Amino acid sequence: MRGLKPDVQRNEVGFVKQIVIGLGLCLLGFGLAQPFTVKDSRGQTVTVRSIERIVSLNGVTTEILFALGVGDRVVGRDTSSYYPASVNKLPTVGYQFQLNVEGILSLRPTLVLGREDVRPPTVFDQLTAAGVTVVRVPDKPSLEGAKEKIRTIAAAVGRVERGEELVRRLERDLLVLRSKQRQATTRKQLKGIFLYLRGTNVTYVCGQGSNPVGMMELAGIANAAKGIQNCQQMTAEAVIAAQPDVIVVFTAGLESIGGLEGLRKLPGVMQTPAGQNGRVVAIDDLYLGGFGPRAGRAALDLFVGAYERSGLYIAGAQE
């Protein structure tokens, strides 16, 4: 550019800058477009070529996607996805166990994530046949399961480092819980029972293998519903046999039966120490049962309600 007039030099420099910026944006675009690989819940490797339009079929999956910073790529959700509050403006594709493939495809997804046990069970196969990339997310009711879930979703959307940050935050929350447990004034381990309630006609006792019971155990509450796998119809005999010190319920479930007084009217409840003492912990569905990034705080809330409070304790779902 030596020998050129100043205004010509400026124009040439500006032109070169534009080329450099353009090349940088192109390279950035190629970086974002490069495929990500992830092992799904079946141990199979899935190649994700685009995260431009994501549909999430599970509440905690949606929560993790937003926590990873890709919430702006989510274009659809199932009805169990209501956290954070901003997801509620997104279109829904039905409940994760009552899905409609046509509704999902209408959102033109490039990536669909959900639990292995979605229903109908043919949903994932139909989506794959339609050319949509599907990632089956693991859902184990344990601390390690929560970490695996976060890492799987993070790998699927190319946010591995951010995923590790979420895992470290979860571990820090658990350190607070462990400290609380060591300082507890009572050394007796409480026995708890989890009741899934949706009105007086939908009442279940949940045991081993269910997420709420896994959270109870993480909080240091022994599972009183021995011999029950997942969730079974609630009977007076099962509740009385459990003899729980504390009853754990979803907040919405407790409201659906008329609160604490309604709970005490359910078969067998008043024949237990928890029923007689009104010792109940109510906690948000997704917060308690999700085993996601907030699992440590949820377990801490559950511990506080069981060990440090008396009567009815309604735990808050923290941000």
Coordinates of C-alpha atoms in Angstrom, one line a residue:
M1 CA 0.0 0.0 0.0
R2 CA 3.1 2.2 0.0
G3 CA 2.8 5.1 -2.4
L4 CA -1.0 5.2 -2.4
K5 CA -2.9 8.3 -1.4
P6 CA -4.2 8.3 2.3
D7 CA -7.9 7.9 1.3
V8 CA -7.0 5.0 -1.0
Q9 CA -4.9 3.4 1.8
R10 CA -7.8 3.7 4.2
N11 CA -10.2 2.0 1.8
E12 CA -7.8 -0.8 1.2
V13 CA -7.2 -1.3 4.9
G14 CA -11.0 -1.3 5.5
F15 CA -11.5 -3.9 2.7
V16 CA -8.8 -6.2 4.2
K17 CA -10.4 -5.9 7.7
Q18 CA -13.8 -6.9 6.2
I19 CA -12.2 -10.0 4.6
V20 CA -10.6 -11.0 7.9
I21 CA -13.8 -10.5 9.9
G22 CA -15.7 -12.5 7.2
L23 CA -13.3 -15.3 7.3
G24 CA -13.4 -15.3 11.1
L25 CA -17.2 -15.6 11.1
C26 CA -17.1 -18.4 8.6
L27 CA -14.6 -20.3 10.7
L28 CA -16.7 -19.7 13.8
G29 CA -19.8 -21.0 11.9
F30 CA -17.9 -24.1 10.8
G31 CA -16.8 -24.7 14.4
L32 CA -20.4 -24.5 15.6
A33 CA -21.5 -26.8 12.8
Q34 CA -19.0 -29.5 13.4
P35 CA -20.6 -32.7 14.7
F36 CA -20.6 -33.7 18.3
T37 CA -20.5 -37.3 19.4
V38 CA -22.2 -38.7 22.6
K39 CA -22.9 -42.1 24.1
D40 CA -26.6 -42.4 24.8
S41 CA -28.4 -44.3 27.6
R42 CA -27.9 -47.6 25.6
G43 CA -24.2 -47.1 25.3
Q44 CA -24.5 -46.3 21.5
T45 CA -22.6 -43.5 19.9
V46 CA -24.7 -40.8 18.4
T47 CA -23.4 -38.1 16.1
V48 CA -25.2 -34.7 16.5
R49 CA -24.7 -32.6 13.4
S50 CA -26.9 -29.6 14.4
I51 CA -28.2 -28.2 17.6
E52 CA -30.0 -25.4 15.8
R53 CA -33.5 -26.6 16.7
I54 CA -33.8 -28.7 19.8
V55 CA -37.0 -30.4 21.2
S56 CA -36.8 -31.7 24.8
L57 CA -39.1 -34.5 25.9
N58 CA -38.3 -34.3 29.7
G59 CA -38.4 -31.7 32.4
V60 CA -34.9 -32.1 33.8
T61 CA -33.5 -32.5 30.3
T62 CA -34.9 -29.1 29.5
E63 CA -33.6 -27.6 32.8
I64 CA -30.1 -28.9 31.9
L65 CA -30.2 -27.5 28.4
F66 CA -31.0 -24.1 29.8
A67 CA -28.3 -24.4 32.4
L68 CA -25.8 -25.3 29.7
G69 CA -26.6 -22.0 27.9
V70 CA -28.4 -23.5 24.9
G71 CA -31.9 -22.6 25.9
D72 CA -32.2 -20.3 22.9
R73 CA -31.9 -23.4 20.7
V74 CA -34.9 -25.1 22.3
V75 CA -37.9 -24.8 20.1
G76 CA -40.3 -27.2 21.8
R77 CA -40.8 -29.1 25.1
D78 CA -43.0 -31.7 26.8
T79 CA -45.4 -30.6 29.5
S80 CA -43.2 -31.8 32.3
S81 CA -40.8 -29.0 31.3
Y82 CA -41.7 -25.9 33.3
Y83 CA -38.3 -24.8 34.8
P84 CA -36.8 -22.3 34.4
A85 CA -40.0 -20.1 34.0
S86 CA -38.9 -18.9 30.5
V87 CA -39.6 -22.3 29.0
N88 CA -43.3 -21.9 29.6
K89 CA -43.5 -19.7 26.5
L90 CA -42.3 -22.5 24.3
P91 CA -44.8 -24.8 22.4
T92 CA -45.5 -28.2 23.9
V93 CA -45.6 -31.6 22.2
G94 CA -47.6 -33.4 24.9
Y95 CA -46.5 -35.2 28.0
Q96 CA -43.4 -37.4 27.8
F97 CA -45.5 -40.6 28.2
Q98 CA -48.2 -39.5 25.8
L99 CA -46.3 -38.1 22.8
N100 CA -47.4 -37.5 19.3
V101 CA -44.6 -37.8 16.6
E102 CA -46.4 -35.5 14.2
G103 CA -46.5 -32.7 16.8
I104 CA -42.7 -33.1 17.3
L105 CA -41.9 -33.2 13.6
S106 CA -44.0 -30.1 13.0
L107 CA -41.4 -28.1 15.0
R108 CA -38.7 -29.2 12.4
P109 CA -36.2 -30.3 15.1
T110 CA -32.6 -31.1 14.3
L111 CA -32.1 -32.8 17.7
V112 CA -34.5 -34.4 20.1
L113 CA -33.6 -35.5 23.6
G114 CA -35.6 -37.5 26.1
R115 CA -35.6 -40.4 28.5
E116 CA -35.4 -44.0 27.2
D117 CA -38.8 -44.8 28.5
V118 CA -40.8 -42.3 26.5
R119 CA -44.2 -43.4 25.3
P120 CA -45.3 -44.6 23.0
P121 CA -42.0 -46.6 22.8
T122 CA -41.9 -46.2 19.0
V123 CA -41.5 -42.4 19.1
F124 CA -37.7 -42.4 18.9
D125 CA -37.6 -45.0 16.1
Q126 CA -40.2 -42.9 14.1
L127 CA -38.2 -39.7 14.6
T128 CA -35.0 -41.5 13.5
A129 CA -36.7 -42.8 10.4
A130 CA -37.7 -39.2 9.6
G131 CA -34.1 -38.2 9.7
V132 CA -34.1 -36.5 13.1
T133 CA -31.1 -37.1 15.4
V134 CA -32.2 -38.5 18.7
V135 CA -30.3 -38.8 22.0
R136 CA -31.7 -41.1 24.7
V137 CA -30.8 -39.5 28.1
P138 CA -30.0 -41.8 31.0
D139 CA -32.2 -41.4 34.1
K140 CA -30.7 -43.2 37.2
P141 CA -32.1 -42.1 40.6
S142 CA -28.7 -41.4 42.2
L143 CA -26.0 -38.8 42.5
E144 CA -23.9 -40.6 39.9
G145 CA -27.0 -40.8 37.7
A146 CA -27.4 -37.0 37.9
K147 CA -23.8 -36.4 36.9
E148 CA -24.1 -38.9 34.0
K149 CA -27.3 -37.1 32.8
I150 CA -25.6 -33.7 32.8
R151 CA -22.5 -35.0 31.0
T152 CA -24.6 -36.8 28.4
I153 CA -26.6 -33.7 27.5
A154 CA -23.6 -31.5 27.6
A155 CA -21.7 -33.7 25.2
A156 CA -24.7 -33.8 22.8
V157 CA -24.8 -30.0 22.5
G158 CA -21.0 -29.4 22.5
R159 CA -20.9 -27.8 26.0
V160 CA -18.7 -30.3 27.8
E161 CA -16.8 -27.7 29.9
R162 CA -20.0 -26.0 30.9
G163 CA -21.3 -29.5 31.9
E164 CA -18.4 -30.0 34.2
E165 CA -19.0 -26.7 35.8
L166 CA -22.6 -27.8 36.6
V167 CA -21.2 -31.1 38.0
R168 CA -18.8 -29.2 40.3
R169 CA -21.6 -26.9 41.5
L170 CA -23.7 -30.0 42.3
E171 CA -20.8 -31.4 44.3
R172 CA -20.4 -28.2 46.2
D173 CA -24.1 -28.3 47.1
L174 CA -23.6 -31.8 48.4
L175 CA -20.7 -30.7 50.6
V176 CA -23.1 -28.3 52.3
L177 CA -25.6 -31.2 52.8
R178 CA -22.9 -33.5 54.2
S179 CA -21.9 -30.8 56.7
K180 CA -25.5 -30.4 57.8
Q181 CA -25.7 -34.2 58.2
R182 CA -22.6 -34.3 60.4
Q183 CA -23.9 -31.5 62.6
A184 CA -27.4 -33.0 63.0
T185 CA -28.6 -32.9 66.6
T186 CA -30.3 -36.3 66.2
R187 CA -28.3 -39.4 65.2
K188 CA -31.4 -41.5 64.6
Q189 CA -32.0 -42.1 60.9
L190 CA -35.6 -41.3 60.0
K191 CA -37.7 -43.6 57.9
G192 CA -39.7 -42.0 55.1
I193 CA -42.3 -43.0 52.6
F194 CA -43.0 -41.2 49.3
L195 CA -46.6 -40.9 48.1
Y196 CA -47.4 -39.9 44.6
L197 CA -50.8 -38.2 44.7
R198 CA -53.0 -36.7 42.0
G199 CA -56.4 -36.4 43.7
T200 CA -57.8 -39.1 45.9
N201 CA -58.3 -41.5 43.0
V202 CA -54.6 -41.5 42.0
T203 CA -52.5 -42.6 44.9
Y204 CA -49.3 -44.5 44.7
V205 CA -46.5 -45.6 47.1
C206 CA -43.1 -45.4 45.4
G207 CA -40.2 -47.5 46.4
Q208 CA -36.8 -48.6 45.2
G209 CA -36.0 -47.4 41.6
S210 CA -38.1 -44.3 41.8
N211 CA -36.4 -40.9 41.6
P212 CA -38.1 -39.4 44.7
V213 CA -36.9 -42.3 46.9
G214 CA -33.4 -42.0 45.4
M215 CA -33.5 -38.3 46.6
M216 CA -34.7 -39.3 50.0
E217 CA -31.8 -41.7 50.4
L218 CA -29.4 -39.0 49.2
A219 CA -30.8 -36.8 52.0
G220 CA -30.2 -39.5 54.6
I221 CA -33.8 -40.7 54.9
A222 CA -34.2 -44.5 54.9
N223 CA -36.8 -45.9 52.5
A224 CA -39.6 -47.3 54.6
A225 CA -41.4 -48.9 51.7
K226 CA -39.4 -52.1 51.6
G227 CA -40.3 -54.6 48.9
I228 CA -41.9 -52.0 46.6
Q229 CA -40.3 -51.4 43.3
N230 CA -40.9 -48.2 41.5
C231 CA -44.5 -47.1 42.2
Q232 CA -47.5 -49.3 43.2
Q233 CA -51.1 -48.6 44.1
M234 CA -51.3 -47.2 47.6
T235 CA -53.0 -49.5 50.1
A236 CA -53.6 -49.0 53.9
E237 CA -51.7 -52.2 54.5
A238 CA -48.6 -50.9 52.7
V239 CA -48.6 -47.6 54.5
I240 CA -49.1 -49.1 57.9
A241 CA -46.5 -51.7 57.4
A242 CA -43.9 -49.0 56.5
Q243 CA -44.5 -47.1 59.7
P244 CA -42.7 -44.0 58.4
D245 CA -41.4 -41.2 60.6
V246 CA -42.0 -38.7 57.7
I247 CA -44.1 -38.7 54.6
V248 CA -42.7 -37.0 51.5
V249 CA -45.0 -35.8 48.7
F250 CA -45.0 -33.5 45.7
T251 CA -46.4 -30.1 46.5
A252 CA -48.9 -30.3 43.7
G253 CA -50.0 -33.7 44.9
L254 CA -50.6 -32.5 48.4
E255 CA -52.7 -29.6 47.1
S256 CA -54.7 -32.0 44.9
I257 CA -56.1 -33.9 48.0
G258 CA -56.8 -30.8 50.1
G259 CA -53.5 -30.4 52.0
L260 CA -52.5 -32.0 55.2
E261 CA -56.0 -32.7 56.4
G262 CA -56.7 -34.5 53.1
L263 CA -53.5 -36.5 53.5
R264 CA -54.5 -37.6 57.0
K265 CA -57.8 -39.0 55.5
L266 CA -56.0 -41.4 53.2
P267 CA -56.1 -45.1 54.2
G268 CA -53.5 -46.0 56.8
V269 CA -51.9 -42.6 57.2
M270 CA -53.1 -42.0 60.7
Q271 CA -51.8 -45.4 61.8
T272 CA -48.3 -44.2 61.3
P273 CA -46.0 -42.0 63.4
A274 CA -45.8 -39.5 60.5
G275 CA -49.5 -39.2 60.2
Q276 CA -50.1 -38.8 63.9
N277 CA -47.4 -36.1 64.1
G278 CA -48.3 -34.4 60.9
R279 CA -44.7 -34.8 59.8
V280 CA -44.8 -34.2 56.1
V281 CA -42.3 -32.7 53.6
A282 CA -43.9 -31.3 50.4
I283 CA -41.5 -30.4 47.5
D284 CA -41.9 -29.4 43.8
D285 CA -42.1 -32.4 41.4
L286 CA -39.2 -31.5 39.2
Y287 CA -37.0 -30.2 42.0
L288 CA -37.4 -33.4 44.0
G289 CA -37.7 -36.0 41.3
G290 CA -35.5 -34.6 38.5
F291 CA -31.9 -35.5 39.7
G292 CA -30.5 -32.7 37.7
P293 CA -28.2 -29.7 38.5
R294 CA -30.3 -28.8 41.6
A295 CA -30.2 -32.3 43.1
G296 CA -27.8 -31.2 45.9
R297 CA -30.0 -28.3 46.9
A298 CA -33.2 -30.4 46.7
A299 CA -31.6 -33.1 49.0
L300 CA -30.6 -30.4 51.4
D301 CA -34.2 -29.0 51.5
L302 CA -35.5 -32.5 52.1
F303 CA -33.0 -33.0 54.9
V304 CA -34.0 -29.7 56.5
G305 CA -37.7 -30.6 56.3
A306 CA -37.2 -34.1 57.8
Y307 CA -34.6 -33.5 60.4
E308 CA -34.8 -29.8 61.4
R309 CA -38.5 -29.0 61.2
S310 CA -41.7 -30.5 62.7
G311 CA -45.1 -30.7 61.2
L312 CA -45.7 -29.7 57.6
Y313 CA -42.7 -28.3 55.7
I314 CA -43.0 -27.0 52.2
A315 CA -39.6 -26.8 50.5
G316 CA -39.0 -24.1 48.0
A317 CA -37.5 -24.8 44.6
Q318 CA -34.5 -22.5 44.5
E319 CA -33.1 -20.8 41.4

